[in-house]
Coordinates of C-alpha atoms and ligand atoms in Angstrom, one line a residue:
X1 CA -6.1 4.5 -56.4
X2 CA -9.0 7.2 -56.2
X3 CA -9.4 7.8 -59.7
X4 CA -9.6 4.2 -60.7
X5 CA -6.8 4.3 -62.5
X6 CA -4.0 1.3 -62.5
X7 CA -0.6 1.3 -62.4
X8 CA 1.1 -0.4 -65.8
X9 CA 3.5 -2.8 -64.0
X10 CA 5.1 -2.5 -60.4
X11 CA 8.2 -0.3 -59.8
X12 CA 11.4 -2.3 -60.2
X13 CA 14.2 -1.2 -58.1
X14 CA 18.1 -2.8 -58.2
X15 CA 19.1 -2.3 -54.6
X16 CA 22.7 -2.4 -53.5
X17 CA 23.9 -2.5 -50.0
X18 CA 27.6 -3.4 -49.1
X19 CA 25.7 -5.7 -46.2
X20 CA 22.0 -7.2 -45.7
X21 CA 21.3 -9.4 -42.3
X22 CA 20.7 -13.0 -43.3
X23 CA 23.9 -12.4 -45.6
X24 CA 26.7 -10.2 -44.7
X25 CA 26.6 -8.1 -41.3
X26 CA 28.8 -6.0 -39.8
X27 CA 26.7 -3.2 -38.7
X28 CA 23.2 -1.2 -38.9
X29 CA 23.3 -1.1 -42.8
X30 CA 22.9 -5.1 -42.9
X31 CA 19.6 -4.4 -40.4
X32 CA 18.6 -1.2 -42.7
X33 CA 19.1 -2.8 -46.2
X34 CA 17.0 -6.5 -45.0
X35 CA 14.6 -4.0 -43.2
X36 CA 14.0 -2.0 -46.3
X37 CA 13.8 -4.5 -48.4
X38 CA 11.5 -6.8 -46.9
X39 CA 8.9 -4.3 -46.6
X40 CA 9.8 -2.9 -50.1
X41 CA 8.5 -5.9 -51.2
X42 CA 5.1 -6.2 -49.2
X43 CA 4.2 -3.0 -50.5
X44 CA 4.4 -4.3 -54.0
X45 CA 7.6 -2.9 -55.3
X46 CA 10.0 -5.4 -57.4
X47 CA 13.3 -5.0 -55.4
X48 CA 16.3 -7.1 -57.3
X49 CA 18.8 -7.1 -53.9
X50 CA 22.6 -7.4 -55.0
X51 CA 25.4 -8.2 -52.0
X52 CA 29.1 -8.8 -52.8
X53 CA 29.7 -12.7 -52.2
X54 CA 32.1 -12.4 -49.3
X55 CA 31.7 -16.4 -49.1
X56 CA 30.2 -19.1 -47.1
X57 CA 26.8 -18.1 -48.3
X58 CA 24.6 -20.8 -49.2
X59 CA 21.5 -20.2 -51.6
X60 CA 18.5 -22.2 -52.5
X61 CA 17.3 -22.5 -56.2
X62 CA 20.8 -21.3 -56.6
X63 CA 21.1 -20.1 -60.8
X64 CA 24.9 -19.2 -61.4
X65 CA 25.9 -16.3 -64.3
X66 CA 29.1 -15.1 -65.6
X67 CA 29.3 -11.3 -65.7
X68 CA 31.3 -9.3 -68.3
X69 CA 34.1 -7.2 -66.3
X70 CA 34.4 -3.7 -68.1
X71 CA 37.4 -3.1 -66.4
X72 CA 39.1 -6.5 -67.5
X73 CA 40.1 -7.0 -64.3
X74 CA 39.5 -10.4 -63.8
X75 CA 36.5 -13.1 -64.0
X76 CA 32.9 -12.2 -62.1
X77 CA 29.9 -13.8 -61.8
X78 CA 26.5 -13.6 -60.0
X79 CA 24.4 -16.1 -58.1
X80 CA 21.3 -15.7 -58.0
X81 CA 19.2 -17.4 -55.6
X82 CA 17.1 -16.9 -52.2
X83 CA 17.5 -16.8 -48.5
X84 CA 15.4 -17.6 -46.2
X85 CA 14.2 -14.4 -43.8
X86 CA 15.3 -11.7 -46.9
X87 CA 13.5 -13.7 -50.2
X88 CA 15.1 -13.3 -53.8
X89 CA 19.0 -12.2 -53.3
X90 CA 22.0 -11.7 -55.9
X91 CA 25.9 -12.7 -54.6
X92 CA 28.6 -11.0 -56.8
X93 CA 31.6 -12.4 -56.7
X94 CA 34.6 -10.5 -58.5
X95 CA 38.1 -10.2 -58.3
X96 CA 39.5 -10.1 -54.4
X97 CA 35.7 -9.3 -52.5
X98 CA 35.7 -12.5 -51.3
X99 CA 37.3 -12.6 -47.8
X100 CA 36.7 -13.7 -43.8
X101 CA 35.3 -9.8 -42.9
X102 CA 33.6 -7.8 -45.4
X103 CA 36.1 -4.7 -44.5
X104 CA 38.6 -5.4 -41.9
X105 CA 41.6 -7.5 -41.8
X106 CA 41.6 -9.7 -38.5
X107 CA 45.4 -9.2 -38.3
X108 CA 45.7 -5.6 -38.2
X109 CA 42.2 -4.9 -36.5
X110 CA 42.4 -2.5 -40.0
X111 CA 40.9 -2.4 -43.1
X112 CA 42.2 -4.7 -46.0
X113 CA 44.6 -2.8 -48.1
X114 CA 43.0 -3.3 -51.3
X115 CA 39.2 -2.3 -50.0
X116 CA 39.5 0.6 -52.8
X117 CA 39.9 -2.0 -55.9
X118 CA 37.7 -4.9 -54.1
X119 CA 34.6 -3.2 -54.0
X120 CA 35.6 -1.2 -57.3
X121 CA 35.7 -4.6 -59.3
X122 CA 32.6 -5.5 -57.5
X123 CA 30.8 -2.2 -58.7
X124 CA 31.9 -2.9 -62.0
X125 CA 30.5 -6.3 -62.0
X126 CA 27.6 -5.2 -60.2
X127 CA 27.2 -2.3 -63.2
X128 CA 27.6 -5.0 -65.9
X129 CA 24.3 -6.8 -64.5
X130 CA 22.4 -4.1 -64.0
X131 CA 23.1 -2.8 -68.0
X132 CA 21.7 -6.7 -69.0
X133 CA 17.9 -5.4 -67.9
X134 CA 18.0 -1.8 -66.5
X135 CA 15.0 -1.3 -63.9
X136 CA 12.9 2.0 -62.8
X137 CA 15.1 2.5 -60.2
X138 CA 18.8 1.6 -59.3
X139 CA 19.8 2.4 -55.3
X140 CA 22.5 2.1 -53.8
X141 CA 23.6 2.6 -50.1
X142 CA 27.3 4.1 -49.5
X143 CA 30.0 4.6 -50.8
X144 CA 31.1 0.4 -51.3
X145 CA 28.0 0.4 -54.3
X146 CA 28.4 5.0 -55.1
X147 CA 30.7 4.1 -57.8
X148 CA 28.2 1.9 -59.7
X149 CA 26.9 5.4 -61.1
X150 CA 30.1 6.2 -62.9
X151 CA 28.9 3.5 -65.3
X152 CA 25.0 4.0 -65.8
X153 CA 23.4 5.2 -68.2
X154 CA 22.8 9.5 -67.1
X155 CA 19.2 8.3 -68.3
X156 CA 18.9 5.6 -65.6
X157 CA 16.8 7.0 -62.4
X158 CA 19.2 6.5 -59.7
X159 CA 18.7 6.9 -55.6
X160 CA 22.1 6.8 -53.2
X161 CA 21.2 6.3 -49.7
X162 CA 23.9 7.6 -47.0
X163 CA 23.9 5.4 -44.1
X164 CA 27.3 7.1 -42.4
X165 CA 29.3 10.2 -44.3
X166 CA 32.1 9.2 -41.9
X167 CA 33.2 6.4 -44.5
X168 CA 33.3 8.0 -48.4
X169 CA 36.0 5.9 -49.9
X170 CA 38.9 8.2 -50.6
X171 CA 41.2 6.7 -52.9
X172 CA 44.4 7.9 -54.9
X173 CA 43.7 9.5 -58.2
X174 CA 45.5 6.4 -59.5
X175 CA 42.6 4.2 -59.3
X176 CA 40.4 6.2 -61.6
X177 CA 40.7 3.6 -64.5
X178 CA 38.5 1.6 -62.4
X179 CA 35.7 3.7 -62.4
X180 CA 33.0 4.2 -65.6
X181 CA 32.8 6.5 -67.6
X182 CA 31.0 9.5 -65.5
X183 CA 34.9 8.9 -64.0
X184 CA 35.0 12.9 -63.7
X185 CA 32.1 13.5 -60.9
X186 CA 34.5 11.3 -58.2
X187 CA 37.5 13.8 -58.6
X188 CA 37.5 15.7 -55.6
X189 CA 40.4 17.8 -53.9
X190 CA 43.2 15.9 -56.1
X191 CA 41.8 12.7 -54.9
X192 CA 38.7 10.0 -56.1
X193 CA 36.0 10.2 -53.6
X194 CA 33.4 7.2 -54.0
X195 CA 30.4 9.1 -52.2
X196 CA 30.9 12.4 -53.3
X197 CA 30.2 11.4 -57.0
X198 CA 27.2 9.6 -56.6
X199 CA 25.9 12.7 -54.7
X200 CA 26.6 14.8 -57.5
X201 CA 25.6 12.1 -60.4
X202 CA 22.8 10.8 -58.3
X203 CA 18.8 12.0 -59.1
X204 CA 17.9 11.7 -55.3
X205 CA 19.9 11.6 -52.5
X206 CA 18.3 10.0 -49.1
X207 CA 20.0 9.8 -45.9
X208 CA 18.6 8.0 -42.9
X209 CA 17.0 10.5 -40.6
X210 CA 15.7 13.9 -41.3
X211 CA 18.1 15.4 -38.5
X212 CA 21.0 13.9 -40.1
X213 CA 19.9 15.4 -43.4
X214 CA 19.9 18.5 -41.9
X215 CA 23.4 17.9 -40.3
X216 CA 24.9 17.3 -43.0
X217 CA 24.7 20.3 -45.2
X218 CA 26.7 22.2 -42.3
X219 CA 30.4 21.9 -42.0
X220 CA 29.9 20.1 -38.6
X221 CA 28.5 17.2 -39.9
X222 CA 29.6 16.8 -43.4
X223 CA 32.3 15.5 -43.0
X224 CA 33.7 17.3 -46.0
X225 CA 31.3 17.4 -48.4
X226 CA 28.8 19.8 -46.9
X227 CA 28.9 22.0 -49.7
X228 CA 28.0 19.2 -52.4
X229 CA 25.3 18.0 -50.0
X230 CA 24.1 21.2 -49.2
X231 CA 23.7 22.0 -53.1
X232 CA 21.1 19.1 -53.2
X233 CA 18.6 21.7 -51.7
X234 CA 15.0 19.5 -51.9
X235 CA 16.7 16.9 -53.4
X236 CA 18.4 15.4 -50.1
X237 CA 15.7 14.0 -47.9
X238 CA 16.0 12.2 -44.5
X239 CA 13.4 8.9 -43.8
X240 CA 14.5 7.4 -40.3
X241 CA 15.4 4.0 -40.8
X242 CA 12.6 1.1 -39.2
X243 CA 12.8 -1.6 -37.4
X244 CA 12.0 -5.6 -38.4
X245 CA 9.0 -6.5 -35.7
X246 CA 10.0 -10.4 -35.8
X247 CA 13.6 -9.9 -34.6
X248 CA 13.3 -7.1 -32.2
X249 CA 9.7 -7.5 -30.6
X250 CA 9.9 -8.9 -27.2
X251 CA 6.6 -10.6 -27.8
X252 CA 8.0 -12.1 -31.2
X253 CA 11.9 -12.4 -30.6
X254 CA 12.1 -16.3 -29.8
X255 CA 16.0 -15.8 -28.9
X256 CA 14.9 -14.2 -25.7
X257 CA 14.2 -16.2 -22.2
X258 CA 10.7 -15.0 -22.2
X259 CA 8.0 -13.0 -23.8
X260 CA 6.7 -9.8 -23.0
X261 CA 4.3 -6.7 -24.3
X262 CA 3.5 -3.3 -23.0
X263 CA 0.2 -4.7 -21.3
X264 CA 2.3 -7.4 -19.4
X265 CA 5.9 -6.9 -18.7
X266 CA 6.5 -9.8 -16.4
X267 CA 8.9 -11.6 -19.4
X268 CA 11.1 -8.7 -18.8
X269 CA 12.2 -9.7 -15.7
X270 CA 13.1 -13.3 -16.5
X271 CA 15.3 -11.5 -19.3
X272 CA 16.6 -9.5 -16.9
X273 CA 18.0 -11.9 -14.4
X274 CA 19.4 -14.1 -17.4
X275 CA 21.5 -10.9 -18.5
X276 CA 22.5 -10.3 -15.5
X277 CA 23.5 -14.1 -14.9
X278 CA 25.3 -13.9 -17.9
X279 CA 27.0 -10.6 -17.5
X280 CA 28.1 -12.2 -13.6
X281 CA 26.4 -9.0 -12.6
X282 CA 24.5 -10.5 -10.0
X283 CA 22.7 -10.6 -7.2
X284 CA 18.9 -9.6 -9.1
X285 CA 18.1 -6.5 -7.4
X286 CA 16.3 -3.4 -7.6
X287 CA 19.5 -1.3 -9.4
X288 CA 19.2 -0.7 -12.3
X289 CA 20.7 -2.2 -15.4
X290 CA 22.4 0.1 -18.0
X291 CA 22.9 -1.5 -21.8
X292 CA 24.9 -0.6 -24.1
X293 CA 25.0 -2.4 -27.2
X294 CA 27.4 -0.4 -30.3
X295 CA 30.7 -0.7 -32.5
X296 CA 33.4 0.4 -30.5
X297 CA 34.5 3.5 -32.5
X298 CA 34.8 6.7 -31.5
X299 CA 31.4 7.6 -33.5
X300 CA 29.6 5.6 -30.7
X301 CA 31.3 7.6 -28.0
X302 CA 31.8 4.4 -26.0
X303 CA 34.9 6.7 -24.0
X304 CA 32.0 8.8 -22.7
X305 CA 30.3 5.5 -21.4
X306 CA 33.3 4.3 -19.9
X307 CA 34.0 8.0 -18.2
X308 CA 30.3 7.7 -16.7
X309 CA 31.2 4.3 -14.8
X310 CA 32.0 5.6 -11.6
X311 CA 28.7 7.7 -11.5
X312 CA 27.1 4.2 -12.7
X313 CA 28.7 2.8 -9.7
X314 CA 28.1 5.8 -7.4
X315 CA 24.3 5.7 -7.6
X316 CA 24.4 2.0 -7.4
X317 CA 23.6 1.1 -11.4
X318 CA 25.2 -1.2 -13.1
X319 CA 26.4 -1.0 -17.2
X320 CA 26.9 -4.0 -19.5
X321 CA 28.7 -2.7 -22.8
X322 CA 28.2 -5.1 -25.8
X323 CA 30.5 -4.6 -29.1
X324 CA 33.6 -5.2 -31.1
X325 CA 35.6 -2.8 -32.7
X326 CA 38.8 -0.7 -32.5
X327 CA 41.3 -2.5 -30.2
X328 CA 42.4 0.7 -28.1
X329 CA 38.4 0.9 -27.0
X330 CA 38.2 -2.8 -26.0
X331 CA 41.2 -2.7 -24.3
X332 CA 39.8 0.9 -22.8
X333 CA 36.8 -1.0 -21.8
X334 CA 38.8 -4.0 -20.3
X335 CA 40.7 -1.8 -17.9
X336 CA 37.3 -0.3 -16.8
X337 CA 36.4 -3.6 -16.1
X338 CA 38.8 -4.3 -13.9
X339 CA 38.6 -1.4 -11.9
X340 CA 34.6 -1.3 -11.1
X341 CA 34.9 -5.0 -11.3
X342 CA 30.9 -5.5 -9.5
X343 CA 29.9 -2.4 -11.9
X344 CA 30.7 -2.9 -15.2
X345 CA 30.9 -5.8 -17.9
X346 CA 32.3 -5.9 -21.5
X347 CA 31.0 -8.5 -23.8
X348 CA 32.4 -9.3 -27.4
X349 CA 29.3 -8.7 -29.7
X350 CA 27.1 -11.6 -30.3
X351 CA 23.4 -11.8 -31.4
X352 CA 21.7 -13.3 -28.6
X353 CA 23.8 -11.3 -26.1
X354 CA 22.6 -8.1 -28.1
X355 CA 19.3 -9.1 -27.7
X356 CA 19.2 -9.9 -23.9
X357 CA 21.2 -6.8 -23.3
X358 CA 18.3 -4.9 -24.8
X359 CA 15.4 -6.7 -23.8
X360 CA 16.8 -7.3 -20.2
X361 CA 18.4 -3.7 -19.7
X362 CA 16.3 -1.0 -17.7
X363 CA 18.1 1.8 -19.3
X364 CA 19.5 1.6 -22.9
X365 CA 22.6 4.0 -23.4
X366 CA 24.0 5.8 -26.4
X367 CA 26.1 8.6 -26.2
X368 CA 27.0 8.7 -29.6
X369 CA 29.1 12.0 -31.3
X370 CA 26.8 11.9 -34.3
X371 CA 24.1 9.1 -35.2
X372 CA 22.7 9.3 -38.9
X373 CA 20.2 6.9 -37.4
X374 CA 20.6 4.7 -34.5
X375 CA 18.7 1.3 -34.2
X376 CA 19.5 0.4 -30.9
X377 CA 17.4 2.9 -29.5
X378 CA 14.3 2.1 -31.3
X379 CA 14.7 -1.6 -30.2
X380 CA 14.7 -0.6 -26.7
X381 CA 11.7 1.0 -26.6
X382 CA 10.0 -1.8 -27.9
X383 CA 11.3 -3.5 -25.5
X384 CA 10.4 -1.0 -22.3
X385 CA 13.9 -0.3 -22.3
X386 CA 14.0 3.5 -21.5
X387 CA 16.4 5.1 -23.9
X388 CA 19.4 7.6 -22.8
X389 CA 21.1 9.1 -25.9
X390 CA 22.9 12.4 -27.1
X391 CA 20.5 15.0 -29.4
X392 CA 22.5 14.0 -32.5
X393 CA 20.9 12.7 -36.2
X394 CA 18.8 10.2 -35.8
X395 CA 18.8 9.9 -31.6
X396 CA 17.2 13.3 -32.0
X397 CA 14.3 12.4 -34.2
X398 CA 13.3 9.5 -32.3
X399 CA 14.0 9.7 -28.3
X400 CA 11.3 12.5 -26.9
X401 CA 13.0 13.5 -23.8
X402 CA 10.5 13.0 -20.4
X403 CA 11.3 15.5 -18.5
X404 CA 11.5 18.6 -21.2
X405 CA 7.6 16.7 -22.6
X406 CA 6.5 14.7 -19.7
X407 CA 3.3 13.9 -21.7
X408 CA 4.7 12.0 -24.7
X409 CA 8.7 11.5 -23.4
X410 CA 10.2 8.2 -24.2
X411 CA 13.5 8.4 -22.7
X412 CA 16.2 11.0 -21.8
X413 CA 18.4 13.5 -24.5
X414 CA 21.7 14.9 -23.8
X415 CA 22.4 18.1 -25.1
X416 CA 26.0 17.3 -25.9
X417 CA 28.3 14.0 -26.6
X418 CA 30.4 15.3 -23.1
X419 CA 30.6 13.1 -19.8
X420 CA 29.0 16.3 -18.3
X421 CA 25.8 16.4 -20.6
X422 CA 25.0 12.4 -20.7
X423 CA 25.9 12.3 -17.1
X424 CA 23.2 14.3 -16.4
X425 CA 20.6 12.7 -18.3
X426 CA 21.6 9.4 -17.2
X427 CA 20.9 10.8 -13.4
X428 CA 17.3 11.8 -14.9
X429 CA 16.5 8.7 -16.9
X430 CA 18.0 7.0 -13.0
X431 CA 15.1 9.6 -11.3
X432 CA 12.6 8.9 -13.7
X433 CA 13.0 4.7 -13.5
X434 CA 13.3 4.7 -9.3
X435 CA 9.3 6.3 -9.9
X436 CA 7.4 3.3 -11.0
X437 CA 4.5 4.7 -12.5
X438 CA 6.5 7.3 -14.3
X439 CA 8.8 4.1 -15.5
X440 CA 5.7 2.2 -16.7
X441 CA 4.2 5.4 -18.6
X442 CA 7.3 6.1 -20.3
X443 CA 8.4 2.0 -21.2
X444 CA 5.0 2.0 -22.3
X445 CA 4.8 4.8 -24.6
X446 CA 7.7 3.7 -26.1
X447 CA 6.6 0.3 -27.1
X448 CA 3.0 2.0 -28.3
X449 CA 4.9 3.6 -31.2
X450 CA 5.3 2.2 -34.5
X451 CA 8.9 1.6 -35.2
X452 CA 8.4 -0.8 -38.1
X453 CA 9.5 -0.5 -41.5
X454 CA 5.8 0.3 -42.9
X455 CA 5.8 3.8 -42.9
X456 CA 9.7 4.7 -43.7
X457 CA 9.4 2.5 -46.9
X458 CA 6.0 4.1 -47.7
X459 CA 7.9 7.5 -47.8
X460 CA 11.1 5.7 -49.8
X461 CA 8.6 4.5 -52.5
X462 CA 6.8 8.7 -52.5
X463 CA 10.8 9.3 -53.1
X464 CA 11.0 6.9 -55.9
X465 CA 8.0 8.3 -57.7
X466 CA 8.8 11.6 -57.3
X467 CA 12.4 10.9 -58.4
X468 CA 10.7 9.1 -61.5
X469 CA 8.2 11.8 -61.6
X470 CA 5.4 9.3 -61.7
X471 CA 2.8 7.5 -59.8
X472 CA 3.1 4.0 -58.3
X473 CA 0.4 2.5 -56.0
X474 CA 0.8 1.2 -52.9
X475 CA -1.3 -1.6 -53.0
X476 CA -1.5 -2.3 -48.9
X477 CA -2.1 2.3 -48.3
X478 CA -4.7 2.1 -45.5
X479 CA -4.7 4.6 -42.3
X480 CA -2.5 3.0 -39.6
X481 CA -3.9 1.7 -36.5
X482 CA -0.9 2.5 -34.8
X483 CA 0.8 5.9 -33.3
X484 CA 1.5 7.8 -35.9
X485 CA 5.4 9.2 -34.8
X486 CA 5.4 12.4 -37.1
X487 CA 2.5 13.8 -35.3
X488 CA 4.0 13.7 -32.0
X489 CA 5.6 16.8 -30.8
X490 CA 9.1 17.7 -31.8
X491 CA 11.8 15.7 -29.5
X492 CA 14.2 17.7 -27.5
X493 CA 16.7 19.7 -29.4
X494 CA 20.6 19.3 -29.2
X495 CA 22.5 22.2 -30.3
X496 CA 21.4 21.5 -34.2
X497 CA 18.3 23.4 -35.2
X498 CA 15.9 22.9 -38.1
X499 CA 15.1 19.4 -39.6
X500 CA 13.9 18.3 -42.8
X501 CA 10.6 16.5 -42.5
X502 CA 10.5 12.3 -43.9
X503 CA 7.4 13.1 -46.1
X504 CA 9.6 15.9 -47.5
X505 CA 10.3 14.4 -51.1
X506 CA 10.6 16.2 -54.6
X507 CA 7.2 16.6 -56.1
X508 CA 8.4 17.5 -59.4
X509 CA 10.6 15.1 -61.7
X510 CA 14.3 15.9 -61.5
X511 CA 16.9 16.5 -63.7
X512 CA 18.7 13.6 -64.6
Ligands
GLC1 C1 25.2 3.3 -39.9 C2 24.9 4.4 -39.0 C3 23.7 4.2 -38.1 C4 22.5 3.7 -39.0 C5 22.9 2.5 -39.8 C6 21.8 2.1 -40.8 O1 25.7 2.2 -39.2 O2 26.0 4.7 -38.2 O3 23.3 5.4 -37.5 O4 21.4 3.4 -38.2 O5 24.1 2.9 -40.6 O6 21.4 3.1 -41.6

């Protein structure tokens, strides 16, 4: 630090995510939560990571606990222990969160009908350890770890990160003997709503991308609670989410075929011809290759994908759809299948085929309704794989659309999540890739950017001292080699103006 001053002891921080990759995954908070983490921890902050023990996880050093259960509902316990690829992690297990899916019952394609108490019994497990050595800073991510709150301390610095407002965790009044005591803050409209007390109760409230932030505060994007979000004022804040470099680098990614960089993108062919072996896509030829790798659910607007295959077919592309997710879509996507049977391929998600599909693609699609952040489209352009998305959330803060800023583009914007719109971008990004050195300028700007984790968990830890209203070095803070993204110019706009800026954060201490 420039005055030679030391900080006492590094922050510690009880994070709680639903998911982390190595662990549990369903989705982009598994990638998020590992991502965060990981480079929490480089930086030098003490990050205690709690999951829910969904089973089947093994741990080394493995140290079992029994937990108290303030709601009596049942025995708990906590295993501490490590993993490799995410370091030091803690499995609850408490009454009923132990199951095959994390959320959905295979049976009914649904959610398990007692989600509500599961992950209630969990948070009150989850609370009980936290109470045994309070840290700094407790986060929490969504609304399966919001209702942890309702039994802290109001003295306790506490940060809830939104990953999706599409999922809150409405539940009947009924329930409310689950909850802590802050109980109160979850009534909503008759109802409990998990989220919408730890936005109220909670001292900072991050989502993940400034445009979503922004979003959210209107009634078009919140989903409900704009007005509680929108009463945040400075103290919501968007930091785009990052990306891990050893699992989505095509230089580093050893599940790929090949290797590749911006300076040499030979390796991308070989990926290329092994996706499309694999998709039975065939014969390797000059059209281009469409990816689309998402949860089918009508956030994701796979529908508009599918409604965009005969144009695929029509200017000679072809699309390869990756996912799993609400029946009616994969059966939607099926029946497309059948009918461009030489255009389009469905595959059931898997991690290697994810991987080839965005490695391999030319064109990375996602015509998503609303995005709070989007990964998929960051790990395209690492890999040169030109990105075509709607101006929604997170899509809009980091795709910079080539034609509207030919200098700096990285891949085509949509206004709207219509056929129309994406249709039309899709027929530019097509333009733009049959001109090879406008391809290779744009795949190459792309994979010049810095998508890592460094600087999104440099602005989480400015957020945590500014939440704590106090300083807390950054041991590795040294000017980055690397393009910094917040000074490029400002990516196209949808039809949502105005964004809060990542380095936004409360300067002053906040009420608790
Ligand atoms: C959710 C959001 C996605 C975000 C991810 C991680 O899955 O839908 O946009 O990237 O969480 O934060």
């Amino acid at each position: 630090m420039s005055d030679g001053s030391r900080p006492i002891t590094p922050l510690r921080v009880v994070f709680v995510s639903a998911e982390a990759s190595r662990v549990a995954q369903v989705g982009g908070l598994a990638d998020a939560t590992a991502g965060l983490v990981n480079k929490l921890r480089q930086l030098g902050v003490n990050v205690h990571l709690i999951v829910p023990e969904y089973g089947g996880v093994e741990l080394d050093d493995e140290i079992r606990e029994p937990l108290p259960m303030p709601t009596g509902s049942g025995p708990a316990f906590a295993r501490h222990g490590h993993r490799r690829g995410l370091g030091a992690v803690t499995l609850i297990s408490a009454p009923g969160i132990a199951r095959s899916h994390p959320y959905l019952d295979p049976r009914t394609g649904f959610g398990w009908t007692d989600n509500n108490e599961r992950f209630l019994g969990f948070c009150a497990a989850a609370a009980a350890l936290i109470e045994l050595d309070p840290p700094d800073i407790v986060h929490l991510n969504d609304w399966h770890s919001a209702p942890i709150i309702s039994w802290l301390e109001p003295s306790l610095c506490t940060v809830l990160t939104i990953h999706n407002l599409a999922h809150q965790g409405v539940m009947p009044a009924a329930l409310a003997h689950l909850f802590g005591p802050r109980r109160a803050a979850f009534e909503r409209h008759g109802e409990l709503n998990a989220l919408a007390g730890a936005i109220v109760l909670a001292d900072l409230v991050v989502t993940v991308s400034p445009s979503y932030a922004d979003e959210i505060t209107r009634p078009r994007g919140g989903n409900g609670l704009e007005d509680l979000l929108h009463a945040r004022g400075d103290t919501l804040v968007g930091i785009r989410n990052g990306v891990e470099p050893d699992e989505w680098r095509p230089d580093l990614d050893l599940r790929l075929p090949a290797s590749f960089d911006g300076t040499d993108l030979v390796g991308k062919r070989a990926c290329r011809r092994m996706l499309l072996e694999r998709a039975g896509l065939g014969p390797v030829d000059n059209r281009p290759v469409i990816g689309m790798v998402a949860r089918l659910t009508e956030q994701k607007g796979v529908d508009i994908a599918l409604a965009l295959t005969s144009q695929v077919e029509a200017f000679g592309a072809r699309l390869v759809l990756v996912g799993d997710g609400e029946p009616t879509l994969w059966r939607h996507a099926e029946a497309t299948q059948r009918q461009y049977a030489t255009t389009m391929r469905a595959l059931p998600f898997e991690d290697r085929t994810a991987h080839l599909v965005v490695a391999g693609s030319d064109l990375l699609l996602m015509p998503s309704r609303f995005e709070p952040c989007g990964l998929p489209q960051m790990q395209a352009m690492l890999s040169g794989t030109i990105p075509v998305v709607t101006g929604v959330g997170g899509l809009r803060d980091t795709v910079i659309d080539a034609d509207l800023t030919p200098a700096t583009g990285t891949g085509f914007v949509a206004r709207d999540p219509t056929v129309a719109s994406v249709g039309d971008a899709l027929e530019r990004a097509r333009r733009a890739w049959a001109d090879r050195p406008r391809r290779t300028a744009i795949q190459q700007r792309g994979m010049a950017l810095d998508w890592s984790w460094q600087q999104p968990a440099k602005a989480m830890i400015r957020c945590y001292q500014g939440a704590l209203g106090r300083q807390f070095e950054d041991p590795t803070d040294k000017p980055s080699d690397v393009i910094d993204l917040t000074r490029l110019p400002a990516p196209a706009r949808g039809d949502c103006q105005g964004s809060r800026n990542d380095t936004h954060f409360p300067s002053r201490p906040m009420s608790r």
